[in-house]
Structure formats: C-alpha cells, structure tokens
XYZ file of C-alpha atoms in Angstrom:
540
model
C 26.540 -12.599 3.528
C 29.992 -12.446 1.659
C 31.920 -15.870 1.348
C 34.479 -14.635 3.574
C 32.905 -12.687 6.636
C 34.108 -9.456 8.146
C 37.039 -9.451 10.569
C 35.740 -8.409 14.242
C 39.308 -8.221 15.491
C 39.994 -5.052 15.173
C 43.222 -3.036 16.300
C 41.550 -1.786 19.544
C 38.654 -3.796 20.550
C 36.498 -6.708 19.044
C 33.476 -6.559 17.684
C 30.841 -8.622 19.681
C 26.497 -7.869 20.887
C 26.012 -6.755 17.385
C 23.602 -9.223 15.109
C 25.008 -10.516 12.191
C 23.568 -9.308 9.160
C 20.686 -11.768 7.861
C 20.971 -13.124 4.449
C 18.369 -14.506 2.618
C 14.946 -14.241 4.152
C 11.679 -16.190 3.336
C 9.036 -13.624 3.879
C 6.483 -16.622 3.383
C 8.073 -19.159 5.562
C 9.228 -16.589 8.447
C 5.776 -15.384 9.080
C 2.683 -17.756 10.328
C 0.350 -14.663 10.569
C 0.396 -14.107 7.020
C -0.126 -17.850 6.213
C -2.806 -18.132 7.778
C -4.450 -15.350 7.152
C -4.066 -15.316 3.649
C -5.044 -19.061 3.253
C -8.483 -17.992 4.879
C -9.167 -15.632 2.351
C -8.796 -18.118 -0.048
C -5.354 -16.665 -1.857
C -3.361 -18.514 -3.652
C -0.972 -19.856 -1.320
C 1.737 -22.190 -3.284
C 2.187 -18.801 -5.548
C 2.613 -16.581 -2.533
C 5.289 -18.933 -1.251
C 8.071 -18.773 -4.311
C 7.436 -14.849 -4.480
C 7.995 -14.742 -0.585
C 11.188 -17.183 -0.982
C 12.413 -15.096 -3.922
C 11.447 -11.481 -2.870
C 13.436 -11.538 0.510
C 16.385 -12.966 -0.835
C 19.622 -10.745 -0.081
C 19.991 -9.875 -3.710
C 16.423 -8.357 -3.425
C 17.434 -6.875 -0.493
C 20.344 -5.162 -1.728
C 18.339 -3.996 -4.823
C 15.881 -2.562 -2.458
C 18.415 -0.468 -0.600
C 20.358 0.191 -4.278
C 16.901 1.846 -5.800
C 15.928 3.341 -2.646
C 19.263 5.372 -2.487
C 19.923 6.135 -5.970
C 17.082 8.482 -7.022
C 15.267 9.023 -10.474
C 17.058 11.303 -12.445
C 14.824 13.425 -14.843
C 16.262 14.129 -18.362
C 13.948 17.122 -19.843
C 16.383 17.524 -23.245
C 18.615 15.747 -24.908
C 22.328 17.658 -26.037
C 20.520 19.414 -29.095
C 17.456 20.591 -26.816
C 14.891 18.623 -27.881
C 12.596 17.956 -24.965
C 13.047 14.264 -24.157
C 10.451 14.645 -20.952
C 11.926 10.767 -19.416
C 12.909 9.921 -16.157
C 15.879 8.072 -15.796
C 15.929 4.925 -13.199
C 18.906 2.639 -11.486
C 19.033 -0.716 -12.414
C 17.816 -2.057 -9.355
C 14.484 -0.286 -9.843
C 14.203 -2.587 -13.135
C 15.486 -5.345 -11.061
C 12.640 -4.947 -8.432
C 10.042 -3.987 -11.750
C 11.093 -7.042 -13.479
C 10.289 -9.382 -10.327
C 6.955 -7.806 -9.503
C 5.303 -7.778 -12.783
C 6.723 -11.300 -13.517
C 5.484 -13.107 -10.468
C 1.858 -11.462 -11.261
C 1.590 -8.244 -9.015
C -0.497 -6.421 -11.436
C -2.154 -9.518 -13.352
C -3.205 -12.451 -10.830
C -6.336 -10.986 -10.011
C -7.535 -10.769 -13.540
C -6.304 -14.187 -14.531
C -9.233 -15.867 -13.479
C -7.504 -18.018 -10.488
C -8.928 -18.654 -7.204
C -8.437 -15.905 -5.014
C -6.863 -13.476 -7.726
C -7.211 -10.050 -5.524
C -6.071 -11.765 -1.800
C -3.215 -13.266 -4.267
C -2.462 -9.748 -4.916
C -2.737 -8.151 -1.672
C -0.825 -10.270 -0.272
C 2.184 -9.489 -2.561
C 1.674 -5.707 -1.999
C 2.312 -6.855 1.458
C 5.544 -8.946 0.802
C 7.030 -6.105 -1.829
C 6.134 -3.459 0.887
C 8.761 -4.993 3.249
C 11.765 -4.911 0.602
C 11.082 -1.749 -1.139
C 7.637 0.193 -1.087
C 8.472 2.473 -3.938
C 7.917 0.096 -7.065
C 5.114 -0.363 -5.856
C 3.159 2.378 -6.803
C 3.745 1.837 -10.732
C 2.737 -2.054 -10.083
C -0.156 -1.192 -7.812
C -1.681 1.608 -10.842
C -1.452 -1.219 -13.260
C -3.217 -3.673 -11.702
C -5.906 -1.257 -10.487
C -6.398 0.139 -13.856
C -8.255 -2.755 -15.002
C -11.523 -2.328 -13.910
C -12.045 1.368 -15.182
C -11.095 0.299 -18.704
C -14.121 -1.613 -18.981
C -15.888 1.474 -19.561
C -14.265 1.318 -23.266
C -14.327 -2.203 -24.908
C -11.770 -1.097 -27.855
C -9.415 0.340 -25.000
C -9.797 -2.135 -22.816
C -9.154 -4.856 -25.765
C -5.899 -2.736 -26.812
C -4.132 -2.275 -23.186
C -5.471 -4.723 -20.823
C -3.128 -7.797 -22.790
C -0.552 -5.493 -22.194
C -0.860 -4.255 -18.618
C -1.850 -7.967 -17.904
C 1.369 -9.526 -19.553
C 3.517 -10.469 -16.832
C 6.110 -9.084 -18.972
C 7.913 -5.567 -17.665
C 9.259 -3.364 -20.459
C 10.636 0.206 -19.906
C 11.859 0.967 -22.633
C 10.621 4.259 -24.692
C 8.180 3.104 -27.177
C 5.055 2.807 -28.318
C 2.545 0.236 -26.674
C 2.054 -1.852 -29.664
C 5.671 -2.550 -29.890
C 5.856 -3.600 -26.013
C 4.913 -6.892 -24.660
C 4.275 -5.461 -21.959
C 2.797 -1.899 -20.303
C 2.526 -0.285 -17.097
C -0.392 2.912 -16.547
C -0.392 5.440 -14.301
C -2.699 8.224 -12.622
C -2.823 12.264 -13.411
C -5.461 13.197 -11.487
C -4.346 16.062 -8.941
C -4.122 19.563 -9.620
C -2.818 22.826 -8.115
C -6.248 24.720 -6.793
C -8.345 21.780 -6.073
C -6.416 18.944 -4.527
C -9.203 16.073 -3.545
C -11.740 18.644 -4.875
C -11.434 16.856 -8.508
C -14.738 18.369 -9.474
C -12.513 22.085 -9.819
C -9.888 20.506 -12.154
C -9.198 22.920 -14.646
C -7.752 20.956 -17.281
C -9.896 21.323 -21.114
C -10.349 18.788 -23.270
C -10.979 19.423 -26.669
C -12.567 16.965 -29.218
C -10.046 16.183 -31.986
C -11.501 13.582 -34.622
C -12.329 10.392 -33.240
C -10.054 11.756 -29.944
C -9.321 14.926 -27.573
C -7.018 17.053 -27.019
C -5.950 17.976 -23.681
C -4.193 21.204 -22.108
C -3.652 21.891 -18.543
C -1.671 21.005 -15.688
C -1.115 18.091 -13.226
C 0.001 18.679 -9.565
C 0.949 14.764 -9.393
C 1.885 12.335 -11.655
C 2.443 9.385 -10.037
C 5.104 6.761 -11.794
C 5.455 9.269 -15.180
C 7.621 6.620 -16.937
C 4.321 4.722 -17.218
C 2.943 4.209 -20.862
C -0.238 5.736 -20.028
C -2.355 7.815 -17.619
C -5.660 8.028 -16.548
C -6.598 11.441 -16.317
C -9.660 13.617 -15.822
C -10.490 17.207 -17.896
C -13.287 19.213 -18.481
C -15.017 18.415 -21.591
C -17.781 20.163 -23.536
C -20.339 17.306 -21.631
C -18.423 17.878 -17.797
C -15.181 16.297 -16.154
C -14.418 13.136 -18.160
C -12.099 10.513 -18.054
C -9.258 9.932 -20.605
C -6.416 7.842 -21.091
C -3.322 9.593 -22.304
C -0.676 7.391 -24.269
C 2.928 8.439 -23.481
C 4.041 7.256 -26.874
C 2.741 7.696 -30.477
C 3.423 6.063 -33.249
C 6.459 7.981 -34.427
C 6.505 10.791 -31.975
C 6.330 11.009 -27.890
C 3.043 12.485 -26.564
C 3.248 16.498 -25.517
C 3.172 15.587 -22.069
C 5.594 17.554 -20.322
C 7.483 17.230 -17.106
C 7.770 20.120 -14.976
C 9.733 18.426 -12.298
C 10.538 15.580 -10.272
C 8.662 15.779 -6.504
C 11.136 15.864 -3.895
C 9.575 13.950 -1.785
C 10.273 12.634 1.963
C 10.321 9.147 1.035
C 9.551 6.463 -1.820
C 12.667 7.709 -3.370
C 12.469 5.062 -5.423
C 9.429 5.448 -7.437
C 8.898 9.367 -9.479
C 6.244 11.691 -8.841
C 6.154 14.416 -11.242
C 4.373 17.735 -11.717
C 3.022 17.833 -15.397
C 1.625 19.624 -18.557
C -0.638 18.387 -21.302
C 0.099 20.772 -24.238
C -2.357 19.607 -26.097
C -1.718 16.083 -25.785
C -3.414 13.330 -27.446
C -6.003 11.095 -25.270
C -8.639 8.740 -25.661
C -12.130 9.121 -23.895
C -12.774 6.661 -20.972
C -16.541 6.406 -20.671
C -18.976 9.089 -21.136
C -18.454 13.044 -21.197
C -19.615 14.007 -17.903
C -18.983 10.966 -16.335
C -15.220 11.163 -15.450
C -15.681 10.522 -11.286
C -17.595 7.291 -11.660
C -15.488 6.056 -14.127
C -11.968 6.249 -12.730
C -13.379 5.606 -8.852
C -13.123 2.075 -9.886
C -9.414 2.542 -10.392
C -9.219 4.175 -6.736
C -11.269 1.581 -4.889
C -8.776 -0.440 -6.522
C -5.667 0.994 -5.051
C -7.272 1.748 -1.543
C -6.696 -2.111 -1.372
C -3.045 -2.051 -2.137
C -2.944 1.331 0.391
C -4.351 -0.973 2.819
C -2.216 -3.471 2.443
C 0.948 -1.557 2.169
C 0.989 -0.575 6.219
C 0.703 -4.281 7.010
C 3.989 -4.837 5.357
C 5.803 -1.828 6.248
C 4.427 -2.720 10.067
C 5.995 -6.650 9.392
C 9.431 -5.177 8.423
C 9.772 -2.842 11.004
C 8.629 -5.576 13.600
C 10.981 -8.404 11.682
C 13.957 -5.885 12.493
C 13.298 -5.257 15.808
C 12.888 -8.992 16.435
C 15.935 -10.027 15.841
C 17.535 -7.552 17.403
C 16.384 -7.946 20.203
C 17.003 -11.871 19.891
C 20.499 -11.217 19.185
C 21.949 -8.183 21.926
C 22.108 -8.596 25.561
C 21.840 -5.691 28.031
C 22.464 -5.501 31.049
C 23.582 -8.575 31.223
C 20.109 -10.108 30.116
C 19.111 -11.163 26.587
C 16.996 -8.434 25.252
C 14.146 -10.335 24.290
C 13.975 -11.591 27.781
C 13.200 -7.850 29.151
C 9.693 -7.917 30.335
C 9.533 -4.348 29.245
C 10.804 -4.946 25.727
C 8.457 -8.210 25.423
C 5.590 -6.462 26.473
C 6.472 -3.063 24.044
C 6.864 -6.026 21.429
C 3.909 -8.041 21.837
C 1.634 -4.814 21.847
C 3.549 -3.761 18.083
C 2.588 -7.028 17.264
C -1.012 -7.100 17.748
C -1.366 -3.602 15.692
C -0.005 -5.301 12.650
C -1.855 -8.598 12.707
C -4.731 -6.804 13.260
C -3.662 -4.678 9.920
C -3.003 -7.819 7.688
C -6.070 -9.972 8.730
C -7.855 -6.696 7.962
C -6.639 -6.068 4.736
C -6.211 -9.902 3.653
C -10.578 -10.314 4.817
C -11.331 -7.111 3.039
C -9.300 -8.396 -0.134
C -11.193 -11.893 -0.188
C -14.294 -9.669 -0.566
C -12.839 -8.181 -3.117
C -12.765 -12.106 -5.112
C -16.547 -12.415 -4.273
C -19.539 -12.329 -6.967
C -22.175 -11.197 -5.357
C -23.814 -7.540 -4.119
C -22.693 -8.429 -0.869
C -19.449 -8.997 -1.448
C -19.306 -5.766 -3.485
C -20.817 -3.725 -0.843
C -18.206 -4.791 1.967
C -15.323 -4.538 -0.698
C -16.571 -0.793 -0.641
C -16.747 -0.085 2.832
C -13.817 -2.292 4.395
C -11.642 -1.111 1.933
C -11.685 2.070 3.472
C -12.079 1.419 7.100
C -8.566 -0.891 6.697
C -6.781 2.229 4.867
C -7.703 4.405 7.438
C -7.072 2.645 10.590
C -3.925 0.785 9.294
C -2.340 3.703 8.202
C -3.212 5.825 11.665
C -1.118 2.993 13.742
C 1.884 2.455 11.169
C 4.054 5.561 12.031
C 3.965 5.505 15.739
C 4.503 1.603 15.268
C 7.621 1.957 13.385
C 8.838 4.897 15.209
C 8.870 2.268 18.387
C 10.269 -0.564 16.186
C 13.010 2.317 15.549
C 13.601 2.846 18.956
C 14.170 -0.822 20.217
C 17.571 -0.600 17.796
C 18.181 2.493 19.537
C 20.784 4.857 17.749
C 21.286 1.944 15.169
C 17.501 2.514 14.400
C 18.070 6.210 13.437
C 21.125 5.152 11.055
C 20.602 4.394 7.503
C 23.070 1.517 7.555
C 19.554 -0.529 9.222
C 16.096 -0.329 6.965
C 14.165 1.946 9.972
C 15.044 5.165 8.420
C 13.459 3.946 5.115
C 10.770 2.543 6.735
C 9.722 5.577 8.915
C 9.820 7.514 5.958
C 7.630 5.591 4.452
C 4.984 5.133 6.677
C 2.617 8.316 6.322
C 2.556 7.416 2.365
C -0.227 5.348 1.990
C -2.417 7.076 4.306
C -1.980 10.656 1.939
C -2.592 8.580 -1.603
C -5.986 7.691 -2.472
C -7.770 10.245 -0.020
C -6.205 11.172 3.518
C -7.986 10.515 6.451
C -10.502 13.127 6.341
C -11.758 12.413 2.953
C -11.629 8.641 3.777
C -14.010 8.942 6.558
C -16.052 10.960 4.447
C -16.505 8.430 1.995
C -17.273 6.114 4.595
C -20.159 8.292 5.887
C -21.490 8.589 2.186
C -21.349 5.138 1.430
C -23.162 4.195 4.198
C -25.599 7.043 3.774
C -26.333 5.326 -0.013
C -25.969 1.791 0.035
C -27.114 0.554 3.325
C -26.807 -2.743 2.107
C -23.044 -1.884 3.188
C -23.968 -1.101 6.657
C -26.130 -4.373 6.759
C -23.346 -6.781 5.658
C -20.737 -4.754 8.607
C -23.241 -5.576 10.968
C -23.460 -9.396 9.983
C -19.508 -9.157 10.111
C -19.888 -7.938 13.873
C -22.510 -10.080 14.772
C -20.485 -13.258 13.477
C -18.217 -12.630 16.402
C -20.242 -12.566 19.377
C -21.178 -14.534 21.974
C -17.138 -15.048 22.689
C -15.917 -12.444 24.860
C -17.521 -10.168 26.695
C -15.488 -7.244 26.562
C -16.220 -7.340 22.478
C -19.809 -7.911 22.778
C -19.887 -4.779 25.366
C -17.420 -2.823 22.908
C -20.323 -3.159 20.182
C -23.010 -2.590 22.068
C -21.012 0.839 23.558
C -21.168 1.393 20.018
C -24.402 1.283 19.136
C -25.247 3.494 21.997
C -22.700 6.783 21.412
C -23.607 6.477 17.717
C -27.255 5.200 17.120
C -27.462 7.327 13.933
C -24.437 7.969 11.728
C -22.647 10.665 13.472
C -21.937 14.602 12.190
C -19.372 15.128 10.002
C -16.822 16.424 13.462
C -16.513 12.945 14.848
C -16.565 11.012 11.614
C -12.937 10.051 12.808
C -14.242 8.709 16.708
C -17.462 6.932 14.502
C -14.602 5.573 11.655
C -11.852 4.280 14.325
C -14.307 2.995 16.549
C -15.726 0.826 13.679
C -12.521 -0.047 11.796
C -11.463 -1.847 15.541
C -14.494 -3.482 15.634
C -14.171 -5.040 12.453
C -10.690 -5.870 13.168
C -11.276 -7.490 16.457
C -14.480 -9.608 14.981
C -11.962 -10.950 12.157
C -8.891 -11.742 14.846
C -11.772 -13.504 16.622
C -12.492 -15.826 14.279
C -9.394 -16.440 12.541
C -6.650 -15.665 14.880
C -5.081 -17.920 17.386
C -6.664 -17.159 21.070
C -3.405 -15.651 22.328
C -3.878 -13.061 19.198
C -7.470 -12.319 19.548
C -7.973 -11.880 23.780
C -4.813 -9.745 23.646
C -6.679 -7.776 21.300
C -10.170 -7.663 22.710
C -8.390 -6.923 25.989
C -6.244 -3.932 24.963
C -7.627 -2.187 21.894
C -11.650 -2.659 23.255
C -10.861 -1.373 26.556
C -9.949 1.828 27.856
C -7.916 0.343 30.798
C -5.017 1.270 29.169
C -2.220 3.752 28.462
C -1.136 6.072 24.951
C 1.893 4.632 24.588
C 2.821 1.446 23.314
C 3.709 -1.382 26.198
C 1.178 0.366 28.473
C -1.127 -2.322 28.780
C -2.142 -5.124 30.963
C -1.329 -8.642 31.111
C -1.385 -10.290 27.632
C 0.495 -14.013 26.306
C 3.306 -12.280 25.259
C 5.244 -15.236 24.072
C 2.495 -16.716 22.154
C 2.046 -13.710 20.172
C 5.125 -12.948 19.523
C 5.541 -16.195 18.402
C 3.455 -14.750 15.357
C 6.909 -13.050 14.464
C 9.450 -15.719 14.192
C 7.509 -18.643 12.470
C-alpha cells in the first residue's frame, strides 16, 4: 500500500464496505493446506517458505499485473529489413523470470536435494497464483532435463546452463550465457496431438541436420533452444534446435505471435525452420520416446498449475467476503456463502494434495515409484483441470461485478484456467494415455490399487465408492467412457490421499460430497459439512 493511503472522503459520498487492498502476502505462511501437504511429500520446506514470503510480496504482485497487461511485442526486422525473428518482453516479465529461475524453479529437482520434484511443484503452485504466464518458459526448462539424457555431449553442454539458477535473456549464443532457458516445437498444422503426421524433414548435414518445415506452436520462442520432432531418413526423431549460432541467429522464423485468450504474458508463436541447424536427440526413429520424458515432465507442472490458480481465486474471495457486509450481516457469516465457500475449498485441497503425492513419486527410486509417477501424473492433470474453471468462475461471482472487473485478479484468473488442461494433451488424449498405460504396465494399476487400499477401513461411504467401482468397471472400460472410468478414479485417488493426510474436517467433507451422489451440480449444493474447519484451510 502507498505511504500515504487514498482519501475515501470524497465530494459526494465516502468510501466505506470495500476491502482495503492487501499488501504483501506470504503465500507460505497464509496457507496450512499447502504446508502440510507439501511437508508429507517430503519437499523442501525452509526453501518453499522464502520463495512464498518473497513471491507474494506487492512488488511481485504488481509485476504480475505489469507483465500480464503489457503483451510481447514481436520484432520480425530491424529498420534495414534484416529479419531479427525476437520477441520483445516488459520488464516485469524479466522481473518475474529473474525470481523464478533464481529461487530454483527449473533446477531444484536436479540438484540432488531431498525432495527436488515436490520442491518444484510446489513453486509451480506458488508462481501460478501471481502470474501463470512465466511459467511456461520455467516449467520447459526444468522438464527438459530428463530427455537430454538421451545425448551425453548435449546433455553435458546445456544441462549446466538450463540448471544455473542464473536467468539471461539476452540474444546470444549459449556458450556466452550463464544461464539458458529451452523450449518445445512440437505441434503442427494437419496433425495436432497426431505427432506421428508431422511433416517437418530433417536432413543430415555433417555431424548435424537440417530442418525445414513448420510449427503450429512454439511455446516461449525467446527460449535458447527447442526440442523439436521431424521426419528423418530413420522415422520422426528428436532434435534440439539452438536459437543462436556462433556468429549468426538460427533460420528459425517467426510467423506470428498467438493471440491467445490468456497467459498474455508468456509468447506462443507459429514458426518456420528454413533449414535450420539442430542436433539429434536420441536415435532416428525414436523421436516419441525420447521427448515423452520431457512431457511427463510438464504434466506435473500442468497438474500443479490448477491448484494454484484454484488457491488465488479462493484467497480473493476470502477476504472479500471477510471484509463486506450485506445485508446488514458480515459476508462470511452467510450460511449460503460459507457453504458455496467451503465446497470451493475442498476442490482445491483435493487438487494440491493430489498433485503434491503424485510429485513425491516423482522423487522416488524405485519401479514403483516410476509407475505411479506415470499414471497419477495424469489422473491429477485431468481431474484438476476439469474443476478449475467452474471453481473460479464461482470465486468470480462471490466479488460480484468487482469479480468481472480487471481492477481485481478474477478476470486473469478465469482466463487462465482452461490452459493447463489444453497443454500437454487435453482431456481426451489424457484419458487415453491413461487407458494405455494401464493396458502396458500393470504394475501401474497394481501400485493405484495399493494407494486405494491404504485408505480403507475408515469410512464407509469410501470403501463403498471403491467397491461401486470395481463393479461398473471390472475390466478397463471402452474407449466412450474412458472419461466416467478416468474421473471416477482420479476422485478415488484423491479422496484415499485427503484420508490419510488431511485433517478430518477436510477428508469426511470430501468422502461425503464428492463419493456420493446425494448431491447437487452446482457448487454449495451439498449437505452438511464443518464448514468453519475447512475453511479454516484458507486463512492460516
């Protein structure tokens, strides 16, 4: 807040009922569901505490809104007409860059540390709430780690880089950066998810290739390098393309800027390779398996994502509500509101302890852990991204007309929201990929069912939920009700986690609304739940 505050005398009335604007927040400190969920997957939780302290401060905030409103600006030329191909960022986008990369958003879970990849998640989480966009370029980074083991001399060149907890954007080649950033070129025009129909060649060139063809999406094109996938003479193969030579900028070649309908922040771009230098990322033919580990790898972060956007949305409408009377009763005191609230509430603890358990898998050594990393990864994308609009669409409506104005965060928010549920395979293809890995590593299906059974025994409705199950889908179900078979099983999981690690308040009001059908469509249409002890979950 400024030194001196606002005058609320004004000529013809005063301005009272309307909350003060917040100031500095401590997204660590303000929010006991996150503590304790992240401490049980073993993150590390005196790091996540200074980048929740500093990341919600008001000068954070204000850079949030600040690169949010102020759009990239793509330069093709410069005033001769020599094709410059950069996009152009506000400050506060380097501001929010700088912060990320320095606290250890794409490096923590490759440091070695205890609980590197719940670390992680649970920043996504905490950057989600202040401004999603610069996120994406972080989020690439981090998950292109694991696919650049597939090259040891690649992998030895970029991964110090991408690693450095240093942010650079400047223009210029890698080896005179401290520090990188990578991005993704996969999409294309005619095939979409269909990657297998990418029509982009790739032509050997002495000890590298050459590739030509187009790229629907470009996510983050001011990165320093993409992963990409062509058609060489041995079948679709990975590559990584620099963006910089040594002496000369890369033909890659923006097309345009997406106009998107929100992370205004970050750029998306349509591209061209004209016959642009890349490196080959594992073997010809083998392009799918070798840049899936970058995807699993950002399915956590698009899991994770909804939690936070969910938290903001709620952490608005809190104290709101805490801070207007109507009618001449204190909002929060409205047993409608409270019960709306409270049912919000459980939605988005149920998406962080999701996310946060599927992330500690993530950390874990053995084939086990590997095989639920797999599978949960994609059962908390899908689910947590299904209940994040409608969520913040409510959250929206408890400001009322505020809500709707862009002078509040809803609007950017709500905006927002369908994001993560699009990248990294929409809903469809998600519960295809849950089928299919089910279908080939039943190990995965084994270890879910261990999950489940870990929670029985405690309510009834839960262990009558699971059994229900088990009954409408004894076999993995056709392809049609993949989404019944997916949501069904993604709640499950959810409950079974909130049942051991949730406070009782947070876990019957669960069970007892999400398990059962004795309820309505809406949100607040449900029975009799401890509204005040869940929404303590809000406030700290």
């Amino acid at each position: 807040m400024p030194d001196t505050p606002p005058r609320s005398a004004l000529a013809t009335h005063e301005v009272t009922n309307q909350p003060l604007p917040r100031g500095d927040l401590d997204l660590w400190a303000q929010d006991p569901a996150l503590r304790d969920h992240a401490a049980g997957a073993g993150a590390d939780t005196e790091h996540l505490a200074g980048y929740g302290a500093k990341i919600g401060t008001q000068a954070m905030q204000q850079a949030g809104r600040d690169a949010n409103r102020h759009k990239p600006d793509l330069v093709l030329f410069d005033s001769g007409g020599r094709r410059l191909d950069e996009v152009r960022f506000h400050p506060a986008y380097h501001q929010l860059m700088k912060a990320g990369i320095g606290a250890g958003y794409a490096a923590i879970a490759w440091e070695g540390g205890k609980g590197g990849h719940a670390t992680h998640a649970a920043m996504v989480y905490l950057t989600s709430q202040i401004e999603p966009g610069v996120c994406c370029p972080m989020t690439m980074t981090y998950a292109a780690v694991p696919a650049l083991r597939a090259d040891k001399p690649l992998f030895d060149l970029w991964v110090p880089k991408l690693t450095a907890r240093v942010y650079d954007g400047a223009s210029k080649p890698l080896g005179r950066k401290p520090g990188a950033t990578l991005g993704m070129a996969m999409t294309e025009k005619q095939g979409g998810s269909d990657l297998r129909s990418n029509a982009t060649t790739a032509t050997p060139d002495g000890d590298g290739y050459r590739l030509r063809g187009h790229k629907w999406f470009c996510s983050a094109p001011m990165s320093d390098g993409f992963l990409t996938l062509a058609q060489a003479p041995g079948g679709l193969t990975c590559f990584l393309v620099p963006r910089w030579l040594e002496g000369a900028r890369n033909a890659i070649q923006i097309q345009r800027l997406k106009d998107k309908l929100g992370n205004h922040a970050n750029a998306s771009a349509e591209i061209e390779f004209a016959d642009a230098v890349a490196h080959r990322l594992g073997e010809e033919g083998a392009g799918i398996p070798t840049i899936i580990e970058m995807v699993h790898h950002t399915r956590l972060d698009t899991a994770m994502a909804p939690a936070g956007l969910m938290r903001a949305a709620l952490d608005h409408a809190h104290h709101w509500v805490t801070h207007r009377t109507a009618f001449q009763k204190q909002l929060i005191d409205q047993p409608l509101m409270r019960s709306v609230l409270a049912d919000l509430a459980l939605d988005w603890e149920g998406t962080l302890a999701l996310g946060l358990y599927v992330a500690r898998a993530f950390d874990g050594k053995t084939e086990q852990d590997r095989a639920f990393a797999r599978l949960g990864v994609a059962l908390a994308k899908f689910l947590g991204n299904k209940l994040c609009p409608p969520l913040i669409y409510e959250a929206m409506e408890v400001l009322g007309g505020m809500g709707y104005v862009e002078d509040t965060a809803l609007p950017l928010l709500y905006r927002e929201a369908p994001l993560n549920s699009i990248w990294e395979g929409s809903g469809n293809v998600i519960c295809l990929d849950i089928l299919r890995t089910l279908r080939r590593a039943p190990r995965a299906g084994e270890v879910l069912s261990l999950e489940l059974g870990r929670a029985t025994g405690q309510y009834r409705q839960f262990d009558a939920a699971v059994k229900a199950h088990m009954a409408r889908f004894p076999k993995l179900p056709e392809e049609g009700q993949a989404r019944w078979y997916v949501e069904s099983l993604a709640t499950l999981l959810t409950a079974a986690i909130l049942i051991r690690q949730a406070p009782a308040a947070v876990a019957e009001g669960y069970v007892a609304t999400r398990l059962s059908s004795d309820r309505g469509r809406v949100a607040g249409a449900i029975g009799p739940v401890d509204h005040a002890a869940i929404l303590m979950r809000l406030n700290g």
